[in-house]
C-alpha angles and dihedrals in degrees: 000000000000122000116231120225116239117235114254116234111231122203116210113221121214123232128337103000095092097100094035092047091050091051092049091048091051091049093050090046090053092052094052117088128206119235093255091051095048098041104030117017101041094043087051089057089048091053092050092050091045090054089053092048092048095041094126092056091045089053092048092050093045092049091049092050093049093049096047102038112183093005092060089101090068103026100045099051094112093050091045092050092049091049093047092049092050094047094044091051091055094043090057094045107112093196091057089048091051091047091053091044092055091047090050092049090051092051091046092051091049090050092050090049098046105019090226119117115236092245092058092041090058092049095051103080117160108254098197113064 
């Protein structure tokens, strides 16, 4: 069954607020995040930054796993617990989330302005300087 879209009520402004109203509407639209952005894309950025911030614990756990092979489940519990604690602390950090949110909004605005994704923008470096 298809969901029907509800009509949007539009309020007509009187006088000179046309340009100002459009600017305010654009600003509020920029600040709003879609569900996928809020619950998937920004947390993905948080996880990537948390892995960078906990890189020493990631290396310790990886080294332990490589050295112990099949027995890593038993022998690497301490390293796993330390890694999990470090990552969980960063996942729950609201300042890191806000930092990633602002970075995402900046990338989204740049994409909307240029039409070029950030990954391709970073790859395209002028070769003749």
